[in-house]
Short mmCIF file of C-alpha atoms in Angstrom, two decimals:
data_model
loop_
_atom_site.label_atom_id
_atom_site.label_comp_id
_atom_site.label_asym_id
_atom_site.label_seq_id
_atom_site.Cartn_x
_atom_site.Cartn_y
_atom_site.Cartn_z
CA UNK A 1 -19.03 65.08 -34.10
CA UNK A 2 -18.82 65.39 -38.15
CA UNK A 3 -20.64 62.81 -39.42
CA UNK A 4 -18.72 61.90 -43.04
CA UNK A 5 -19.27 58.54 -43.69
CA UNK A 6 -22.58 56.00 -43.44
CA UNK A 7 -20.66 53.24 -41.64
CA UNK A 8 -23.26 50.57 -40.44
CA UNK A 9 -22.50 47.74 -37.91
CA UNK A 10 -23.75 44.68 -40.11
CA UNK A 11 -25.36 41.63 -38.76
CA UNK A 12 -22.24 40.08 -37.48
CA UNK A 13 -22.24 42.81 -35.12
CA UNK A 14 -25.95 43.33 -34.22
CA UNK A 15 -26.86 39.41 -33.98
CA UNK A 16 -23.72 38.16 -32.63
CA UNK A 17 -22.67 35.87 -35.38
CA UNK A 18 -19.01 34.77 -35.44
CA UNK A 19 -16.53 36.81 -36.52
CA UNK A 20 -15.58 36.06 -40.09
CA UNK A 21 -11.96 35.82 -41.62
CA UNK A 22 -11.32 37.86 -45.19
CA UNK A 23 -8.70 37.93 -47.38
CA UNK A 24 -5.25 36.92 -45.70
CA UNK A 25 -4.33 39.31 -43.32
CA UNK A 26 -7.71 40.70 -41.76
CA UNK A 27 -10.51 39.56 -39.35
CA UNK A 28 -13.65 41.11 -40.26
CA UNK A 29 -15.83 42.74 -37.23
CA UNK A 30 -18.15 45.12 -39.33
CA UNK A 31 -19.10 45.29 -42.87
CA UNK A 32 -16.88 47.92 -43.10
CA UNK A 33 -14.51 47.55 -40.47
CA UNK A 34 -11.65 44.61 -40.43
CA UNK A 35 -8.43 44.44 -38.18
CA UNK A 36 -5.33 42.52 -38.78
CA UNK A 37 -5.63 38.88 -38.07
CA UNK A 38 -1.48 38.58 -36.89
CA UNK A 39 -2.91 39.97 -33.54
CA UNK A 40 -4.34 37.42 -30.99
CA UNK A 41 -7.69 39.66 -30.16
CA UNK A 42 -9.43 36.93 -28.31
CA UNK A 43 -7.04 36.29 -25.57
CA UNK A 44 -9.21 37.57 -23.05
CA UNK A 45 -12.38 35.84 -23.73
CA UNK A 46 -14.12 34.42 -20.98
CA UNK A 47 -11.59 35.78 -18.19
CA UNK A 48 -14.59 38.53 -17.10
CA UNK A 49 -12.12 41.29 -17.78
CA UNK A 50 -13.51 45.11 -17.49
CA UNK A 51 -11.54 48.56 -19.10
CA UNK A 52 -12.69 51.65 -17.52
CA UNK A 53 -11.95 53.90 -20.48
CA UNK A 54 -11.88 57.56 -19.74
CA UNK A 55 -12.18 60.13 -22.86
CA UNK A 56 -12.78 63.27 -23.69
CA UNK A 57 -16.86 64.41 -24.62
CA UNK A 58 -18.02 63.35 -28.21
CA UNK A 59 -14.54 61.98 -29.08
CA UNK A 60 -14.91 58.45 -30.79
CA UNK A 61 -17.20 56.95 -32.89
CA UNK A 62 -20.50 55.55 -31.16
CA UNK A 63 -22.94 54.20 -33.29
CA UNK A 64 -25.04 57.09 -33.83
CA UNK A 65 -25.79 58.64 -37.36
CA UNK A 66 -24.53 55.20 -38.69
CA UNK A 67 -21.56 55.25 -37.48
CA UNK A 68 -19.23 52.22 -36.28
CA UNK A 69 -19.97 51.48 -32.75
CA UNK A 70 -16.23 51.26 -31.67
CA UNK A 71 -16.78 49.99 -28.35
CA UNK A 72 -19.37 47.27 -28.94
CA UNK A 73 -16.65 46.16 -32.05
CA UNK A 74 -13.96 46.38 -29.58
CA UNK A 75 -16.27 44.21 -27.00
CA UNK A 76 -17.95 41.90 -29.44
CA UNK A 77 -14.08 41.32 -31.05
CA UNK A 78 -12.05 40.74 -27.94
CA UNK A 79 -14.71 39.39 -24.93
CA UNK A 80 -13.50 42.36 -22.84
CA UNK A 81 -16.12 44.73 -21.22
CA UNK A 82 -15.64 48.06 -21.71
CA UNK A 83 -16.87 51.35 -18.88
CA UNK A 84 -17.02 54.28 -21.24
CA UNK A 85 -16.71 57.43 -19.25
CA UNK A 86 -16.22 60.89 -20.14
CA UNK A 87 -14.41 63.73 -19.30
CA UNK A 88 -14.77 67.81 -20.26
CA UNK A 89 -11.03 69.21 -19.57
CA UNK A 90 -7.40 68.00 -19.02
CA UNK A 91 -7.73 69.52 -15.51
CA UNK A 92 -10.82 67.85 -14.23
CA UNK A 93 -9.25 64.99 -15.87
CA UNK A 94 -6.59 65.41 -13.95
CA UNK A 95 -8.36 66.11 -10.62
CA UNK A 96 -10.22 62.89 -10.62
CA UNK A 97 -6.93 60.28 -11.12
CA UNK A 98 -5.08 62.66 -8.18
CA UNK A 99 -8.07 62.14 -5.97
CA UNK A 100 -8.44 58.45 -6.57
CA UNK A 101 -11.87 58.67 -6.59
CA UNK A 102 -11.77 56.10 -9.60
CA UNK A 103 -9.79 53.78 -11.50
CA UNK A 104 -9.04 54.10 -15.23
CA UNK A 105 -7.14 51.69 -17.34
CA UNK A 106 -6.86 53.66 -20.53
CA UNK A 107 -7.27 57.48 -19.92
CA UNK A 108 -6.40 60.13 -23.17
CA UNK A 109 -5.50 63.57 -21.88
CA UNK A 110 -3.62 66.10 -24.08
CA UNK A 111 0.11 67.00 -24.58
CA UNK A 112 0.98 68.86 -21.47
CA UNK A 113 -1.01 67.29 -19.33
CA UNK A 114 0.81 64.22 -20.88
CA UNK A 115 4.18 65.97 -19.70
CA UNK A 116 2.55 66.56 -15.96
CA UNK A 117 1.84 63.14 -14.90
CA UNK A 118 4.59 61.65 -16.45
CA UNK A 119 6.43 63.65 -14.35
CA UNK A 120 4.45 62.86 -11.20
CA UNK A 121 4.61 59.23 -11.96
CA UNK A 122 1.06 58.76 -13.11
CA UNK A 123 1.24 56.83 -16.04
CA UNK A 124 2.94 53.49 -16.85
CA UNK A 125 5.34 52.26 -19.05
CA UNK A 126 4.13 50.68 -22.79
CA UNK A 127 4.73 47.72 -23.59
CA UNK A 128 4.93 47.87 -26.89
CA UNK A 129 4.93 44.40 -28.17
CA UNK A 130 1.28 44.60 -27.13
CA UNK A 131 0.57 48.04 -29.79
CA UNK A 132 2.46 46.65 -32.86
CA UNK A 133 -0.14 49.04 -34.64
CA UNK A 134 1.88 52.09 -33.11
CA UNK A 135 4.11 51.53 -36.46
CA UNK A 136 0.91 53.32 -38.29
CA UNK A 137 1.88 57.05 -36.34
CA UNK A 138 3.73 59.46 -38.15
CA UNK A 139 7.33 59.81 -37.54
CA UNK A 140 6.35 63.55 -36.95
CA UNK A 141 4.41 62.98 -34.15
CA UNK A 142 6.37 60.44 -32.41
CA UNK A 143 9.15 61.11 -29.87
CA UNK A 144 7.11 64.33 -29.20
CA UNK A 145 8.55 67.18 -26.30
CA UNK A 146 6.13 65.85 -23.84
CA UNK A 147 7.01 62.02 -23.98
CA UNK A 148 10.23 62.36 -25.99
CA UNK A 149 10.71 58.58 -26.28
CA UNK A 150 6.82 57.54 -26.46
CA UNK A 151 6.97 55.32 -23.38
CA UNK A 152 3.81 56.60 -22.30
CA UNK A 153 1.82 57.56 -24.84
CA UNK A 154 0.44 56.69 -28.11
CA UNK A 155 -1.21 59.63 -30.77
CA UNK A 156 -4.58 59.78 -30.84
CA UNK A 157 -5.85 62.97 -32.80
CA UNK A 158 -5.07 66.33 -33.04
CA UNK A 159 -6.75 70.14 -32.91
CA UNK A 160 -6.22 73.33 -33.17
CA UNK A 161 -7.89 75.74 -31.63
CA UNK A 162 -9.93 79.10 -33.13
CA UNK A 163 -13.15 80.99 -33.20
CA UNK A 164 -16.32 79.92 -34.37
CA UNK A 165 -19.25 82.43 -35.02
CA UNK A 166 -22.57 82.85 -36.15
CA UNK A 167 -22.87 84.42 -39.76
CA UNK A 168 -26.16 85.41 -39.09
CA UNK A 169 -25.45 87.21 -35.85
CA UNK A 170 -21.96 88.91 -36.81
CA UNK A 171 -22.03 91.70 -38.90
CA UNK A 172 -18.36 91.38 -39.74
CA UNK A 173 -16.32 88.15 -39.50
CA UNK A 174 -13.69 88.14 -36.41
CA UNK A 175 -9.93 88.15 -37.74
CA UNK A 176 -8.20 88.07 -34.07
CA UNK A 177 -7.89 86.92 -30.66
CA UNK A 178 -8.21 90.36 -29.60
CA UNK A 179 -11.89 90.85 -30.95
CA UNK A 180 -12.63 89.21 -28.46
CA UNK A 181 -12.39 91.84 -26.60
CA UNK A 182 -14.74 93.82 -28.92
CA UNK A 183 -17.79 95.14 -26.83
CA UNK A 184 -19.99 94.22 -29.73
CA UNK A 185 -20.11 90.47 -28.44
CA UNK A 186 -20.97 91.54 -25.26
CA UNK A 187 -23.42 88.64 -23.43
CA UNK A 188 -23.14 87.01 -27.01
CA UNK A 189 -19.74 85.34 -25.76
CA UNK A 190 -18.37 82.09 -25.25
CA UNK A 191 -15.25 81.16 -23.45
CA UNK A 192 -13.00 78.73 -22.73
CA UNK A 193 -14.04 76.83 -19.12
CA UNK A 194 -9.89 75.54 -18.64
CA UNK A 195 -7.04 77.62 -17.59
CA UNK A 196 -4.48 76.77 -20.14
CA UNK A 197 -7.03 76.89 -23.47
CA UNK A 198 -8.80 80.14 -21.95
CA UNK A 199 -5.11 82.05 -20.83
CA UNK A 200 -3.38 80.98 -24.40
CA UNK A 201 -6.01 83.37 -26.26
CA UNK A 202 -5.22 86.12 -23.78
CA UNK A 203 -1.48 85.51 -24.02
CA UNK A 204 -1.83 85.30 -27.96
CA UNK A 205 -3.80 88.95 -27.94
CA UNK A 206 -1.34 89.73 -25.69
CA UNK A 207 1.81 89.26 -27.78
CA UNK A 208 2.65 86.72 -24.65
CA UNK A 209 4.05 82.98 -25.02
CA UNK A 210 1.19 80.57 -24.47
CA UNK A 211 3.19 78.72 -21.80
CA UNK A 212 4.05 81.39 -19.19
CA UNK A 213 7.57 81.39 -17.31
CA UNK A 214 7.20 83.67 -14.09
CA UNK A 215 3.92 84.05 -12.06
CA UNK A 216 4.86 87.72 -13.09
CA UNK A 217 3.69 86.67 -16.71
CA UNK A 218 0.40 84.90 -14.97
CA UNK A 219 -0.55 87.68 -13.68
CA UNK A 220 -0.48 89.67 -16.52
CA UNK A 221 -1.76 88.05 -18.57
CA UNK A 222 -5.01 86.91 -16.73
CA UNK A 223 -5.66 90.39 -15.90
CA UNK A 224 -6.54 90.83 -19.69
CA UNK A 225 -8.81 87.76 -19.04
CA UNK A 226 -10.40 89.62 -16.06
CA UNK A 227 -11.00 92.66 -18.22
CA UNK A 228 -13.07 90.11 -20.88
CA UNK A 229 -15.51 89.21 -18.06
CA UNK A 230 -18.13 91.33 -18.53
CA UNK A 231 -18.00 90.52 -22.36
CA UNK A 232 -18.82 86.59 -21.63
CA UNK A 233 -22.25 84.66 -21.55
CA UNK A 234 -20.75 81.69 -20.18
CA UNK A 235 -17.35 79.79 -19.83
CA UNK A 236 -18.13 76.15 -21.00
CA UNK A 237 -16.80 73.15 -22.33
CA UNK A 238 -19.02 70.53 -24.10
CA UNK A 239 -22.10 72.92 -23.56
CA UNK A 240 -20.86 75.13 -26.76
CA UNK A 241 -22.85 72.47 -29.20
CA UNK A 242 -25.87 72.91 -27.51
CA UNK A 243 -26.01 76.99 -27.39
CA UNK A 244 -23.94 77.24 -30.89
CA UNK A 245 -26.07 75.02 -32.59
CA UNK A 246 -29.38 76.50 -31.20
CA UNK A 247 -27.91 80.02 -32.16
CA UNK A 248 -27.79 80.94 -28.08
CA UNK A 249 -24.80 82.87 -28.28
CA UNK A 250 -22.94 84.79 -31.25
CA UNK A 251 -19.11 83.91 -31.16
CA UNK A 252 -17.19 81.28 -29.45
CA UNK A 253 -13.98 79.41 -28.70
CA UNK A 254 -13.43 76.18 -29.31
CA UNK A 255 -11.60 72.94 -30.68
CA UNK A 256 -11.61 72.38 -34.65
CA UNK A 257 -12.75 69.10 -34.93
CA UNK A 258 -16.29 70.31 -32.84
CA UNK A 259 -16.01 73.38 -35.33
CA UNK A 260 -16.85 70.97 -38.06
CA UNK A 261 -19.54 69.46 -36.30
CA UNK A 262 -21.50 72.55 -35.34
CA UNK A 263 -21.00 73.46 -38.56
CA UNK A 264 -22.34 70.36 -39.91
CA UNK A 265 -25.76 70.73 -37.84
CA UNK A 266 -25.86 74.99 -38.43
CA UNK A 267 -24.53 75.88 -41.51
CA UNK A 268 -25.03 79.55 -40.42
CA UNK A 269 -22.19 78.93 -38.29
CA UNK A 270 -18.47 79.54 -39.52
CA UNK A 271 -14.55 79.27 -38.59
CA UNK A 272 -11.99 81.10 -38.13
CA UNK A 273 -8.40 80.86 -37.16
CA UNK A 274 -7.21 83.83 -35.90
CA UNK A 275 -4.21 85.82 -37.15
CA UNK A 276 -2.17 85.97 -34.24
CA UNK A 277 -2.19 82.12 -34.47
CA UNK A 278 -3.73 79.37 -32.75
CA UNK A 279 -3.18 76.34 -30.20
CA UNK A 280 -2.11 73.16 -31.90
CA UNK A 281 -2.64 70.50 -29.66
CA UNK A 282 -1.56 66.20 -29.62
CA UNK A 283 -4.61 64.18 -27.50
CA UNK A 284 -2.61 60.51 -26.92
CA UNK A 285 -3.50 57.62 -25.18
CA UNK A 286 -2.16 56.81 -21.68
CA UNK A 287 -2.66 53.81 -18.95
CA UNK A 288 -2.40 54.68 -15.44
CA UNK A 289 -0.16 53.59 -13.33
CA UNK A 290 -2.65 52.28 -11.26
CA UNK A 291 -4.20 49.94 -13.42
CA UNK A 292 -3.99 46.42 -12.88
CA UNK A 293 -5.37 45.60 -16.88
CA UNK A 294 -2.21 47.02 -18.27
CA UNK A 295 -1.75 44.25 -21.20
CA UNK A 296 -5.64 44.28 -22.05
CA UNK A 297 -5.59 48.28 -21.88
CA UNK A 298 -2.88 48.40 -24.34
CA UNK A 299 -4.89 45.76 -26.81
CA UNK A 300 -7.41 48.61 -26.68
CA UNK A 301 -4.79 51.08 -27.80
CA UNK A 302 -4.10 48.67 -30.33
CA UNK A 303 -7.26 48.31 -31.43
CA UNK A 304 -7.57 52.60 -31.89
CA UNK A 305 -4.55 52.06 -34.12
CA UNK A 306 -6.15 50.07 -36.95
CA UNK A 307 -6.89 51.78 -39.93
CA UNK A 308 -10.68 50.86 -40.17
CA UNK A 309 -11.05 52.10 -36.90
CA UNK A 310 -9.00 55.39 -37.32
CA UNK A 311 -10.87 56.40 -40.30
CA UNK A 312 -13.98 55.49 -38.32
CA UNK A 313 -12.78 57.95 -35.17
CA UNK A 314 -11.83 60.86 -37.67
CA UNK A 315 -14.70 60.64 -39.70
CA UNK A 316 -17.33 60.60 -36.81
CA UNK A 317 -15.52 63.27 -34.75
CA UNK A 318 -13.73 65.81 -37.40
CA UNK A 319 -10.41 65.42 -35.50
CA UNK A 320 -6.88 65.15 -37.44
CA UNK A 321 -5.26 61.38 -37.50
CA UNK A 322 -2.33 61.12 -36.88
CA UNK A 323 -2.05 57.96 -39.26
CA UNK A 324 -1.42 58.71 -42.78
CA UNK A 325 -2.90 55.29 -43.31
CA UNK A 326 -5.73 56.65 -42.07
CA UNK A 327 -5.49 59.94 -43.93
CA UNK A 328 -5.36 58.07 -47.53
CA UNK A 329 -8.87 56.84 -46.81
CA UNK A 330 -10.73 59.11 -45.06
CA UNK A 331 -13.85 60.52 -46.69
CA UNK A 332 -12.99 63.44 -49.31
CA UNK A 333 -14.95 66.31 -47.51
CA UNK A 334 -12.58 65.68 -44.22
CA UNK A 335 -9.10 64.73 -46.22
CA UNK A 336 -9.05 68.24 -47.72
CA UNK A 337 -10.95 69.97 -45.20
CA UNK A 338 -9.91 73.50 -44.14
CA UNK A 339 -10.35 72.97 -40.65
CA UNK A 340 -9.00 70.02 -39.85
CA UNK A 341 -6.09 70.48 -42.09
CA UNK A 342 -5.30 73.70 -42.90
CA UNK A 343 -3.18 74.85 -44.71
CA UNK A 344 1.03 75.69 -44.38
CA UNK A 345 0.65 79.38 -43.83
CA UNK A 346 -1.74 78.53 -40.82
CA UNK A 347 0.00 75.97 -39.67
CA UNK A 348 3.31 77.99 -39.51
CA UNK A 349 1.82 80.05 -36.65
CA UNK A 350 0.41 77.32 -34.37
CA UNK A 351 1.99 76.56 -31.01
CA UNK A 352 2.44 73.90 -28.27
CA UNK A 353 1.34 73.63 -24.77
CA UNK A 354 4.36 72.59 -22.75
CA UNK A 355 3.97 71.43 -18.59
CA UNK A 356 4.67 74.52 -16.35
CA UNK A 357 6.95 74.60 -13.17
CA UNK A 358 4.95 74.10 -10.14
CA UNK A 359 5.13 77.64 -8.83
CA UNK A 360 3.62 78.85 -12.50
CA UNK A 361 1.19 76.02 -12.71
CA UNK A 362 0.27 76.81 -9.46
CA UNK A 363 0.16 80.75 -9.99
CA UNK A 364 -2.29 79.81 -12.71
CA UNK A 365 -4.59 77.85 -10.31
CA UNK A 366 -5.15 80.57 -8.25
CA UNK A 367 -5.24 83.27 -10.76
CA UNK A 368 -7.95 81.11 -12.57
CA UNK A 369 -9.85 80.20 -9.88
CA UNK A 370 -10.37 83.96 -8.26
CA UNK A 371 -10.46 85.13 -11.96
CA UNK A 372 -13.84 82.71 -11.84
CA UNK A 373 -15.05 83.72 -8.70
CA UNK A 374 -14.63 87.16 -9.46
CA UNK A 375 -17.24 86.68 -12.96
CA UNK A 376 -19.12 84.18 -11.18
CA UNK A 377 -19.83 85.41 -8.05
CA UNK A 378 -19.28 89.44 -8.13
CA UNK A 379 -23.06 89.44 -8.30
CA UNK A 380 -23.39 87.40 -5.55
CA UNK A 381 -20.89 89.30 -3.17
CA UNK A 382 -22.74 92.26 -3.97
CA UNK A 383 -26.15 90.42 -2.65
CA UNK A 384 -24.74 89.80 -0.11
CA UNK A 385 -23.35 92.56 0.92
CA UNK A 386 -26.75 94.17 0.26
CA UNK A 387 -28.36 91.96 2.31
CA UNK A 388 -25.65 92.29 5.48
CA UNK A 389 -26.57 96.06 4.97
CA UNK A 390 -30.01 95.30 5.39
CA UNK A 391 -29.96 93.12 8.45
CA UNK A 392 -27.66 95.68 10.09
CA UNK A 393 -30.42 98.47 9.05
CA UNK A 394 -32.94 96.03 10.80
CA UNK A 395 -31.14 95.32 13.60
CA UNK A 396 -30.36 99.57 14.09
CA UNK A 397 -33.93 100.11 13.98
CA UNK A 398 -35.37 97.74 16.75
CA UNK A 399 -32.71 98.56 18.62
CA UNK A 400 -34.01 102.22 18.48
CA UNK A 401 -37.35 101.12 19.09
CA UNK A 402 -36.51 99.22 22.05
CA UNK A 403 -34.05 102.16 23.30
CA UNK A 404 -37.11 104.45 22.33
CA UNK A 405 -39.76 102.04 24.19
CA UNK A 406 -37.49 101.52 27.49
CA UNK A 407 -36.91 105.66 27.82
CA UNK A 408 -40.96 106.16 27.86
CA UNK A 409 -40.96 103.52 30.51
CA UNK A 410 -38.65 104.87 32.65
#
């Protein structure tokens, strides 16, 4: 992600020196990273406690580019282990806690999907006592649609969504959702590889809402999908950087905060947000309700709360805090940039996911899935098909030989 700010771990960190106290008020854990010393962060130590932490790709600051190894400060500050993991999308996200294939003790999905497991009785309760940092969120985004009274869920970062494209490889800058659509991009494409991020551009070149009503609206909707298919290179997730970056495709879709770090590492590359509007969406921080590391999963929250370590987080990824701490001492580039603030007139025309009844949510499985199959594996039907046709032509003409063989017999 955007690398602002030269933030080294210092010696305390690296050699694993004791951590030293500052002024009243803060612990010190890097040379430029402290936390509030009213916390009791060492609680833990020496009770062999592990957080399986499950994020999205590139979303918090690791070390690289001299950046603040959260993590290891998180580790080296409280004695708890930490199992980083990663995730691409809200819905494989999703797939993996349904399937219980593996337990996660702080998880951070996005708004709606927020919405759908609260819902299903996923998540558990906060205790808040244990996140007194959670006064440093904005009023604005507290008590949110998706966890009206923030029992859930604690503000992480936010996006919005838009088009990034290469200058270089456009001859005129994209204005809409609905150039997307333009056959000049064709095989130069990049889409969207989750339902709900992929059908909210359709519905917005559409003139649709972004969260459909009837599986009438589904329908409709990801038909105009269907008819983009033979525009698109690929559908992908975290695999945009790579082809972006390398200048492997010409336009694609994407989340702001990753904008700015393409950007960063091709400056041929360049943003848009599109005139029909854009996606504006809350990433927060959860605990299952399957954990069993509830109070040391919400000391990690905690932790993700402090101001050092929010300005670390936005600066290394790009993302939008939250914290308006946070905000008043981010790096100047990032506080006024473009992207990840933009401005009123923009901002009037973004929109919110919202969870889906389970007949539309479901409508949009299915739709999504054979819309996929369909791009994926026309070609392959057709082989096959082909190849069925070929056997069969095989088959016809040893059975004439053979017919033609027994007859001379006879």
């Amino acid at each position: 992600m955007k690398r602002f700010a030269a933030l080294l771990l210092t010696a305390v960190l690296a050699l694993s020196l004791p951590l030293s106290t500052l002024a009243a008020g803060t612990i010190e854990v890097t040379e430029d990273v402290s936390v509030t010393d009213t916390y009791d962060w060492t609680r833990f130590k020496g009770k062999n406690i592990t957080l399986n932490v499950y994020n999205w790709g590139e979303y918090i600051s690791n070390g690289s580019d001299d950046s603040v190894d959260v993590v290891s400060a998180f580790q080296k500050l409280t004695g708890i282990h930490v199992n980083y993991t990663t995730f691409d999308s809200n819905e494989s996200l999703y797939a993996k806690l349904r399937s219980g294939a593996a337990d996660y003790d702080v998880i951070i999905p996005s708004d709606y999907m927020v919405a759908k497991m609260i819902s299903e009785g996923m998540l558990a309760k906060l205790d808040y006592g244990n996140i007194p940092n959670f006064q440093n969120i904005d009023e604005e985004y507290r008590n949110a649609d998706y966890d009206p009274t923030n029992e859930y869920s604690v503000p992480y970062m936010l996006c919005t969504t838009g088009i990034i494209y290469n200058t270089t490889m456009v001859d005129k800058a994209p204005t809409s959702w609905a150039d997307l659509w333009d056959e000049r991009y064709s095989g130069n494409m990049l889409m969207f590889n989750n339902s709900r991020d992929a059908y909210a551009i359709a519905a917005f070149a559409t003139g649709n809402s972004i969260n459909p009503q009837s599986t009438e609206e589904v329908d409709e909707v990801v038909e105009k999908l269907k008819s983009q298919k033979p525009l698109v290179q690929a559908y992908v997730m975290d695999e945009i950087f790579d082809k972006m970056i390398g200048g492997e495709a010409a336009i694609g879709v994407y989340y702001s905060g990753d904008a700015i770090t393409m950007i960063d590492d091709n400056p041929d590359l360049a943003w848009v947000f599109p005139e029909e509007g854009s996606v504006l969406s809350v990433d927060s921080m959860c605990i299952p309700a399957t954990s069993e590391n509830q109070e040391a999963a919400e000391m990690f929250i905690n932790f993700m709360c402090e101001v050092d370590i929010g300005k670390a987080n936005a600066e290394y990824i790009g993302y939008t805090t939250p914290m308006q701490a946070v905000w008043d001492v981010l790096d100047e580039d990032l506080k006024y940039s473009e992207i990840a603030f933009p401005s009123e007139e923009i901002a009037e025309k973004e929109k919110v996911f919202t969870d889906l009844s389970d007949e539309v949510n479901s409508e949009l499985d299915v739709k999504w899935s054979e819309m996929k199959s369909y791009d994926e594996g026309g070609s392959g039907v057709i082989f096959l098909l082909l190849l069925l046709a070929m056997i069969a032509l095989a088959c016809f003409n040893i059975w004439r030989k053979l017919r033609k063989k027994s007859r001379n017999m006879y």
